[in-house]
XYZ file of C-alpha atoms in Angstrom:
526
model
C -32.820 -53.595 -14.832
C -35.097 -55.984 -13.061
C -38.600 -54.708 -12.601
C -41.063 -57.263 -11.297
C -44.229 -55.170 -11.131
C -45.448 -52.098 -12.963
C -46.820 -49.356 -10.769
C -47.641 -45.680 -11.111
C -45.374 -43.393 -9.160
C -48.199 -41.902 -7.262
C -49.197 -45.284 -5.809
C -45.891 -46.027 -4.134
C -43.145 -43.462 -4.146
C -43.802 -42.251 -0.692
C -41.893 -39.414 0.935
C -38.872 -40.600 2.852
C -39.022 -40.150 6.593
C -36.714 -37.213 7.277
C -35.447 -36.095 10.612
C -33.849 -32.766 10.771
C -32.071 -31.707 13.932
C -32.287 -28.017 14.581
C -33.353 -25.484 17.222
C -33.643 -26.220 20.902
C -37.417 -26.155 20.849
C -37.477 -28.743 18.090
C -34.961 -31.008 19.591
C -36.772 -31.223 22.872
C -39.908 -32.787 21.387
C -40.307 -36.466 22.257
C -40.300 -38.997 19.463
C -43.383 -40.667 20.996
C -45.239 -37.342 20.428
C -44.653 -37.765 16.788
C -46.111 -41.262 16.351
C -46.327 -42.276 12.719
C -49.288 -44.436 11.846
C -47.866 -45.397 8.478
C -44.909 -44.924 6.230
C -46.917 -42.436 4.117
C -47.016 -39.956 6.940
C -43.371 -40.352 7.982
C -42.088 -36.967 6.724
C -40.924 -35.162 9.871
C -38.154 -33.013 11.270
C -37.190 -33.739 14.814
C -36.888 -37.117 16.632
C -33.532 -38.373 17.708
C -31.497 -41.066 16.075
C -32.044 -43.254 19.106
C -35.431 -44.747 19.960
C -34.776 -43.881 23.630
C -36.244 -40.317 23.650
C -32.819 -38.756 23.814
C -32.468 -35.951 21.223
C -29.198 -35.806 19.311
C -28.006 -32.222 18.814
C -25.126 -30.778 16.862
C -22.795 -28.697 19.090
C -20.768 -25.711 18.170
C -17.466 -24.876 19.799
C -19.289 -22.994 22.614
C -21.598 -25.973 23.176
C -24.700 -24.170 21.970
C -27.087 -26.123 19.721
C -26.971 -25.051 16.114
C -28.797 -25.999 12.969
C -26.155 -27.816 10.914
C -28.490 -29.202 8.324
C -28.354 -32.777 9.500
C -31.209 -34.847 8.055
C -31.893 -38.509 8.847
C -33.938 -40.406 6.276
C -35.212 -43.098 8.633
C -36.710 -46.470 7.971
C -39.833 -47.948 9.640
C -39.674 -49.946 12.831
C -42.150 -52.471 14.197
C -42.665 -50.376 17.286
C -44.108 -47.609 15.057
C -47.392 -49.520 14.922
C -46.776 -52.062 17.689
C -45.684 -49.755 20.480
C -45.797 -52.414 23.221
C -43.651 -54.921 21.398
C -41.081 -56.445 23.853
C -37.426 -56.521 23.172
C -34.756 -59.144 24.087
C -30.990 -59.211 24.510
C -29.235 -59.865 21.252
C -27.938 -63.502 21.089
C -24.695 -62.180 19.649
C -23.686 -61.301 23.176
C -23.090 -64.962 23.711
C -21.466 -65.650 20.380
C -17.934 -67.005 20.435
C -17.274 -65.495 17.063
C -18.174 -61.978 18.165
C -16.405 -62.261 21.510
C -13.275 -60.892 19.924
C -15.037 -57.851 18.513
C -14.171 -54.642 20.396
C -17.651 -53.120 19.755
C -20.213 -55.779 18.903
C -23.235 -53.515 18.509
C -23.891 -50.471 16.346
C -24.711 -47.390 18.389
C -28.308 -46.040 17.912
C -26.713 -42.682 17.082
C -24.638 -43.975 14.222
C -25.570 -42.604 10.805
C -24.072 -42.744 7.371
C -23.779 -39.587 5.222
C -25.110 -39.729 1.684
C -22.524 -37.197 0.515
C -19.000 -37.705 1.700
C -17.865 -34.276 0.449
C -19.504 -31.218 2.009
C -18.532 -27.521 2.227
C -17.284 -26.226 5.535
C -20.094 -23.623 5.659
C -22.734 -25.889 4.133
C -25.307 -28.288 5.575
C -24.282 -31.778 6.692
C -27.015 -33.150 4.454
C -28.912 -36.442 4.277
C -27.956 -39.421 6.401
C -29.188 -42.990 6.804
C -29.135 -45.346 9.753
C -25.978 -47.374 9.918
C -26.529 -51.119 9.350
C -25.363 -53.711 11.797
C -26.360 -55.710 14.916
C -28.266 -53.874 17.677
C -28.070 -54.544 21.392
C -31.757 -55.320 21.559
C -33.778 -57.564 19.184
C -37.537 -57.833 18.767
C -37.743 -61.532 17.957
C -36.977 -64.648 19.972
C -34.831 -66.884 17.907
C -36.949 -69.934 18.432
C -40.125 -68.011 17.362
C -38.613 -66.769 14.059
C -40.035 -68.227 10.845
C -38.204 -66.538 7.978
C -38.598 -66.773 4.255
C -36.467 -65.744 1.227
C -37.682 -64.996 -2.260
C -35.869 -63.944 -5.435
C -37.615 -62.104 -8.271
C -36.852 -60.694 -11.683
C -33.785 -61.356 -13.944
C -30.630 -63.163 -13.004
C -27.514 -61.565 -11.612
C -24.211 -62.959 -10.224
C -24.358 -63.268 -6.424
C -28.025 -64.123 -5.846
C -27.154 -67.522 -4.463
C -24.498 -66.020 -2.208
C -27.132 -63.652 -0.685
C -29.495 -66.602 -0.134
C -26.743 -68.684 1.461
C -25.576 -65.925 3.829
C -29.103 -65.009 4.926
C -29.629 -68.626 5.894
C -26.224 -68.974 7.555
C -26.477 -65.567 9.216
C -29.913 -66.368 10.741
C -28.718 -69.843 11.793
C -25.186 -69.216 13.115
C -25.546 -65.734 14.522
C -29.102 -65.786 15.897
C -29.942 -69.551 16.255
C -32.869 -69.407 13.851
C -33.813 -72.885 12.568
C -37.110 -72.276 10.659
C -36.235 -70.772 7.285
C -38.248 -71.199 4.069
C -37.311 -70.605 0.469
C -40.230 -69.318 -1.697
C -39.762 -70.800 -5.135
C -40.506 -69.022 -8.422
C -40.705 -65.354 -7.358
C -43.622 -63.491 -5.900
C -46.216 -65.857 -7.319
C -44.526 -68.643 -5.284
C -46.185 -67.209 -2.209
C -49.612 -68.331 -3.304
C -48.690 -71.386 -5.340
C -47.353 -73.277 -2.290
C -43.875 -73.793 -3.680
C -41.527 -73.781 -0.722
C -38.263 -75.355 0.289
C -36.848 -75.885 3.748
C -33.521 -74.081 3.971
C -30.627 -74.984 6.276
C -26.918 -74.198 6.203
C -26.356 -77.748 4.884
C -28.914 -77.316 2.052
C -27.338 -74.080 0.875
C -23.754 -74.985 1.613
C -22.355 -74.759 -1.919
C -24.956 -72.820 -3.807
C -22.632 -69.799 -4.039
C -20.547 -71.642 -6.502
C -23.390 -71.750 -9.024
C -24.859 -69.043 -11.192
C -28.597 -68.167 -11.365
C -30.856 -68.490 -8.341
C -31.246 -71.605 -6.250
C -34.917 -70.621 -5.536
C -35.874 -69.971 -9.210
C -37.399 -66.673 -10.249
C -40.099 -65.037 -12.312
C -41.271 -61.643 -13.448
C -44.604 -60.186 -12.514
C -47.196 -62.154 -10.510
C -47.402 -59.714 -7.602
C -50.617 -59.726 -5.651
C -50.040 -57.940 -2.303
C -53.097 -59.233 -0.473
C -52.533 -62.874 -1.574
C -48.834 -62.657 -0.549
C -49.612 -61.178 2.898
C -52.443 -63.705 3.384
C -49.886 -66.483 2.736
C -47.361 -64.889 5.050
C -49.994 -64.705 7.763
C -51.309 -68.270 7.170
C -47.828 -69.774 7.335
C -46.829 -67.834 10.426
C -43.912 -66.149 8.692
C -42.532 -63.168 10.585
C -39.430 -62.243 8.620
C -39.422 -61.769 4.823
C -36.235 -61.209 2.831
C -36.832 -60.111 -0.750
C -34.015 -60.062 -3.355
C -34.752 -58.151 -6.529
C -34.617 -54.956 -8.566
C -36.692 -51.801 -8.414
C -40.013 -53.373 -9.294
C -39.361 -56.091 -6.710
C -38.474 -53.459 -4.077
C -41.661 -51.548 -4.865
C -43.494 -54.797 -4.261
C -41.660 -55.138 -0.928
C -42.821 -51.670 0.070
C -46.446 -52.691 -0.660
C -46.102 -55.850 1.318
C -44.786 -53.784 4.278
C -47.656 -51.354 3.991
C -50.180 -54.220 4.115
C -48.373 -55.863 7.027
C -48.494 -52.544 8.933
C -52.126 -52.149 8.035
C -52.946 -55.512 9.542
C -50.763 -54.903 12.574
C -48.585 -57.966 12.012
C -45.183 -58.461 13.654
C -43.494 -59.132 10.304
C -40.221 -57.621 9.310
C -39.810 -56.924 5.578
C -36.230 -56.541 4.354
C -35.140 -55.857 0.813
C -31.820 -56.671 -0.881
C -31.541 -54.600 -4.085
C -30.399 -56.436 -7.197
C -29.607 -55.326 -10.697
C -26.633 -56.192 -12.936
C -26.895 -52.777 -14.600
C -25.772 -50.939 -11.401
C -28.539 -48.423 -11.833
C -29.936 -48.401 -8.287
C -29.996 -44.958 -6.722
C -28.268 -44.000 -3.405
C -26.078 -47.095 -2.949
C -22.483 -47.244 -4.150
C -23.014 -50.147 -6.482
C -25.210 -53.213 -6.863
C -24.025 -56.731 -6.259
C -22.940 -58.696 -9.300
C -21.652 -55.586 -11.040
C -17.933 -56.341 -10.447
C -18.491 -59.875 -11.724
C -20.279 -58.565 -14.782
C -17.468 -56.100 -15.593
C -14.838 -58.840 -15.156
C -16.729 -61.296 -17.312
C -17.243 -58.711 -20.037
C -13.448 -58.540 -20.397
C -13.493 -62.015 -21.828
C -15.785 -60.951 -24.679
C -13.848 -57.746 -25.323
C -10.595 -59.624 -25.345
C -11.960 -62.187 -27.768
C -13.204 -59.382 -30.096
C -9.821 -57.674 -29.956
C -7.929 -60.936 -30.770
C -10.298 -61.534 -33.712
C -10.014 -58.129 -35.287
C -6.241 -57.980 -34.807
C -5.864 -61.128 -36.752
C -7.588 -59.902 -39.973
C -7.405 -57.006 -42.309
C -9.820 -54.098 -41.479
C -11.262 -56.004 -38.560
C -14.277 -54.432 -36.893
C -15.398 -56.037 -33.594
C -18.667 -55.162 -31.872
C -19.385 -56.326 -28.380
C -22.954 -55.852 -26.985
C -23.186 -55.648 -23.175
C -26.135 -55.298 -20.814
C -27.428 -51.829 -19.845
C -31.046 -50.955 -20.662
C -31.054 -47.340 -19.506
C -27.635 -47.127 -17.736
C -24.295 -47.729 -19.448
C -22.210 -48.606 -16.357
C -21.172 -52.107 -17.457
C -20.048 -50.799 -20.889
C -18.296 -47.779 -19.296
C -16.331 -49.755 -16.668
C -15.594 -52.679 -18.979
C -14.178 -50.218 -21.570
C -12.015 -48.486 -18.916
C -10.768 -51.799 -17.576
C -10.013 -53.298 -20.979
C -7.979 -50.484 -22.695
C -8.590 -52.363 -25.979
C -11.834 -50.570 -26.811
C -11.832 -47.809 -29.398
C -15.431 -46.616 -28.923
C -18.054 -47.063 -26.232
C -21.749 -46.313 -26.944
C -24.190 -46.054 -23.997
C -27.886 -45.053 -23.661
C -27.026 -41.807 -21.971
C -24.761 -40.586 -24.778
C -26.416 -39.875 -28.143
C -24.487 -40.692 -31.320
C -25.077 -40.599 -35.060
C -23.699 -42.644 -37.941
C -23.261 -40.509 -41.046
C -21.614 -37.179 -41.791
C -18.742 -35.249 -40.327
C -17.964 -36.326 -36.787
C -20.213 -39.391 -37.023
C -19.387 -42.978 -36.086
C -18.722 -44.103 -39.701
C -16.076 -41.367 -40.112
C -14.463 -42.381 -36.827
C -14.380 -46.102 -37.754
C -12.758 -45.297 -41.135
C -10.141 -43.187 -39.341
C -9.250 -45.910 -36.876
C -9.031 -48.565 -39.593
C -6.531 -46.341 -41.419
C -4.550 -45.779 -38.215
C -4.560 -49.223 -36.635
C -6.058 -51.632 -39.187
C -8.798 -52.649 -36.683
C -11.331 -51.292 -34.234
C -13.302 -52.594 -31.243
C -16.684 -51.028 -30.388
C -18.600 -51.756 -27.132
C -22.310 -50.973 -27.236
C -24.750 -51.135 -24.320
C -28.032 -52.822 -25.214
C -30.059 -49.597 -24.613
C -27.909 -47.375 -26.825
C -29.292 -45.969 -30.059
C -32.733 -47.390 -29.610
C -34.354 -44.368 -31.307
C -32.376 -45.104 -34.487
C -33.176 -48.863 -34.467
C -36.866 -48.136 -33.958
C -36.973 -45.752 -36.874
C -35.436 -48.357 -39.153
C -37.470 -51.337 -37.954
C -40.744 -49.492 -37.195
C -41.226 -51.682 -34.124
C -44.106 -51.372 -31.659
C -43.348 -50.595 -28.033
C -43.901 -54.125 -26.643
C -43.365 -54.847 -22.881
C -42.369 -57.902 -20.861
C -44.292 -59.317 -17.848
C -42.651 -56.794 -15.556
C -43.788 -53.767 -17.584
C -40.247 -53.166 -19.097
C -40.149 -51.944 -22.636
C -38.641 -54.658 -24.795
C -35.441 -53.359 -26.433
C -34.564 -53.893 -30.060
C -31.238 -55.581 -30.853
C -28.890 -52.633 -31.370
C -25.895 -54.923 -31.785
C -27.168 -56.769 -34.873
C -28.545 -53.451 -36.315
C -25.265 -51.630 -35.869
C -23.273 -54.491 -37.311
C -25.381 -54.521 -40.481
C -25.352 -50.722 -40.906
C -21.491 -50.588 -40.614
C -21.121 -53.536 -42.996
C -23.442 -51.974 -45.578
C -21.782 -48.594 -45.373
C -18.239 -49.876 -46.009
C -18.874 -52.748 -48.418
C -21.637 -51.094 -50.475
C -21.044 -47.423 -50.020
C -17.269 -47.195 -49.661
C -16.448 -50.293 -51.697
C -14.117 -51.275 -48.814
C -13.718 -54.850 -47.589
C -14.165 -55.208 -43.862
C -14.174 -58.160 -41.510
C -17.124 -57.895 -39.052
C -17.010 -59.766 -35.735
C -20.134 -59.541 -33.494
C -20.148 -60.871 -29.971
C -23.176 -60.910 -27.695
C -22.290 -62.299 -24.222
C -25.155 -60.666 -22.282
C -26.826 -63.768 -20.890
C -23.504 -65.517 -20.340
C -22.382 -62.559 -18.173
C -25.410 -62.573 -15.830
C -25.533 -66.376 -15.472
C -22.045 -66.844 -14.049
C -21.247 -67.300 -10.299
C -20.062 -64.160 -8.483
C -16.385 -63.505 -8.140
C -14.509 -63.068 -4.799
C -15.220 -59.333 -4.506
C -19.008 -59.801 -5.049
C -19.041 -62.827 -2.715
C -17.758 -60.703 0.172
C -20.114 -57.857 -0.756
C -23.139 -60.231 -0.931
C -22.192 -61.539 2.547
C -22.247 -58.065 3.985
C -25.562 -57.299 2.380
C -27.163 -60.490 3.665
C -25.860 -59.997 7.209
C -26.990 -56.384 7.275
C -30.502 -57.417 6.247
C -30.560 -60.113 8.987
C -29.350 -57.698 11.666
C -31.973 -55.143 10.631
C -34.865 -57.573 10.587
C -33.921 -59.006 14.017
C -33.603 -55.481 15.371
C -37.211 -54.786 14.378
C -36.676 -52.605 11.325
C -39.005 -53.230 8.413
C -39.865 -51.794 4.965
C -36.163 -51.098 4.406
C -33.479 -51.964 1.893
C -29.737 -52.394 2.501
C -26.642 -51.160 0.693
C -23.369 -49.399 0.934
C -23.407 -45.599 1.061
C -19.889 -44.184 0.908
C -18.504 -47.599 1.790
C -20.576 -47.953 4.934
C -23.664 -50.232 4.894
C -26.929 -48.530 5.786
C -30.691 -49.082 6.082
C -32.393 -47.051 3.359
C -36.102 -46.302 2.825
C -37.324 -48.386 -0.151
C -38.747 -45.238 -1.795
C -35.283 -43.782 -2.051
C -33.891 -46.602 -4.197
C -36.900 -46.940 -6.413
C -37.917 -43.303 -7.108
C -35.244 -42.843 -9.873
C -32.517 -44.816 -11.749
C -28.811 -44.156 -11.467
C -27.345 -43.272 -14.845
C -23.934 -42.297 -16.192
C -23.484 -38.599 -15.964
C -21.886 -37.302 -19.123
C -20.720 -34.217 -17.356
C -18.813 -36.102 -14.648
C -15.145 -37.068 -14.654
C -15.675 -40.795 -15.173
C -17.109 -40.214 -18.616
C -14.321 -37.771 -19.371
C -11.823 -40.527 -18.378
C -13.431 -42.854 -20.901
C -13.305 -40.313 -23.700
C -9.622 -39.706 -22.833
C -8.988 -43.468 -22.847
C -10.672 -44.291 -26.160
C -10.059 -40.950 -27.802
C -13.507 -41.212 -29.311
C -15.597 -38.196 -30.283
C -18.478 -37.096 -28.096
C -20.506 -36.830 -31.334
C -22.129 -33.579 -30.160
C -20.905 -30.023 -29.438
C -20.723 -28.962 -25.794
C -23.918 -26.817 -25.735
C -25.868 -29.413 -27.758
C -24.544 -32.227 -25.544
C -25.779 -30.609 -22.415
C -29.332 -30.071 -23.878
C -29.432 -33.653 -25.052
C -28.235 -34.939 -21.637
C -31.053 -32.969 -19.995
C -33.576 -34.416 -22.379
C -32.353 -37.990 -21.843
C -32.429 -37.616 -18.075
C -35.981 -36.254 -18.309
C -37.038 -39.263 -20.478
C -35.390 -41.659 -17.984
C -37.288 -40.115 -15.076
C -40.605 -40.489 -16.938
C -39.699 -44.094 -17.877
C -38.894 -45.003 -14.251
C -42.188 -43.729 -13.036
């Protein structure tokens, strides 16, 4: 997972602004009486979904207000610290493209539920503001100077997001002044910029990588905001993973502190699909599809020889979603190893025994392993130090090469059994390809949601689908923890049923190990 800056949890993971609609006395309080001077203090219970002082109440059948447990986790708005900021009619009212839309603008009362399944007698739960165009905007199109920056590792779809932010600003809102910040966060204070127009970005979605180049680390909040202020930038679009989004939150805080009319919008990116709250991250579908090529090649190789053992290493530092979904999609995989699921090699019920059994049954076996799986075993063998990259990420040891050698030594030296090992590592090939059709559409929606939110005056937010509806989400909610494969959920059970592989642990031992791994992941993310 991309992580551009390393921060302590106490310095940034701020409480999400919560609005709970309840009793009559609570609902009657005006939002203006609960002015929030900063995002840090935005934990509250009452104001309405609308910014028009009209409380939204849940109604029972007899039209009496009731506390139904509705909670809105809101995002900051420029008027929170610039209360006299003027608004303007949205230019989309004059758009020929949107003339055919039955309801052009999202209602201020629209919210997206985090949980789609609730009990009839339970609370409605957490909701987020629905993304989309608003009837009023807080920027004049001719006065907008926007910038786009990409940070961290590569991922399919970055160029599509860049393209659609530029085209969305230009075609929907008539914005002509758009800058590309080259080389990640440090590009803000190294004067590397590129003028972006729809013509310049016309075909970049057909390429992999990032048109603006990227880097890890290099985040200096004060220097970045100084540069934003010096250049007269008033909309900042930041594409990156959890570290990048934490940096975006810091930039917003400094912008608010200085009282600048600058909208800061984040677009979350990670190929590992480990971003919390949202349904999935962009580029994930492409990664799973591309992983099929490697798995298919391994299957062809091992089917063509005697006692063929194919190992395919896929990306997934702390979350095994790519390996999980690629295995389910392929149906040629015999065993899937992910960071969340512990395994062992020797003894009864171990991986070696399972491999030997499959070779006797089928004459070949295909194993998919996520890069973060089995790191504790590799570290014990290699005695490696915990080195970190520029983003503060712990550098992983190569579990694929280690596992290949261990299997080969076990069968050729220990069992005196000839095996044909085939090792395929397509990790950087997968993340460098252009996005597929599904991700291209998804990236377009993300980009447009970010543009609509920034023009409507929202700031310090990130965008993403929640239960298939795009929403504006507080940055702290997508950076406070990492999404991981839950071994007690049905999806992992489906994989075990598909591969017929062992779980390697008994049920009670599995649950205790799962709890331990989840605890370690939480400590790692903070």
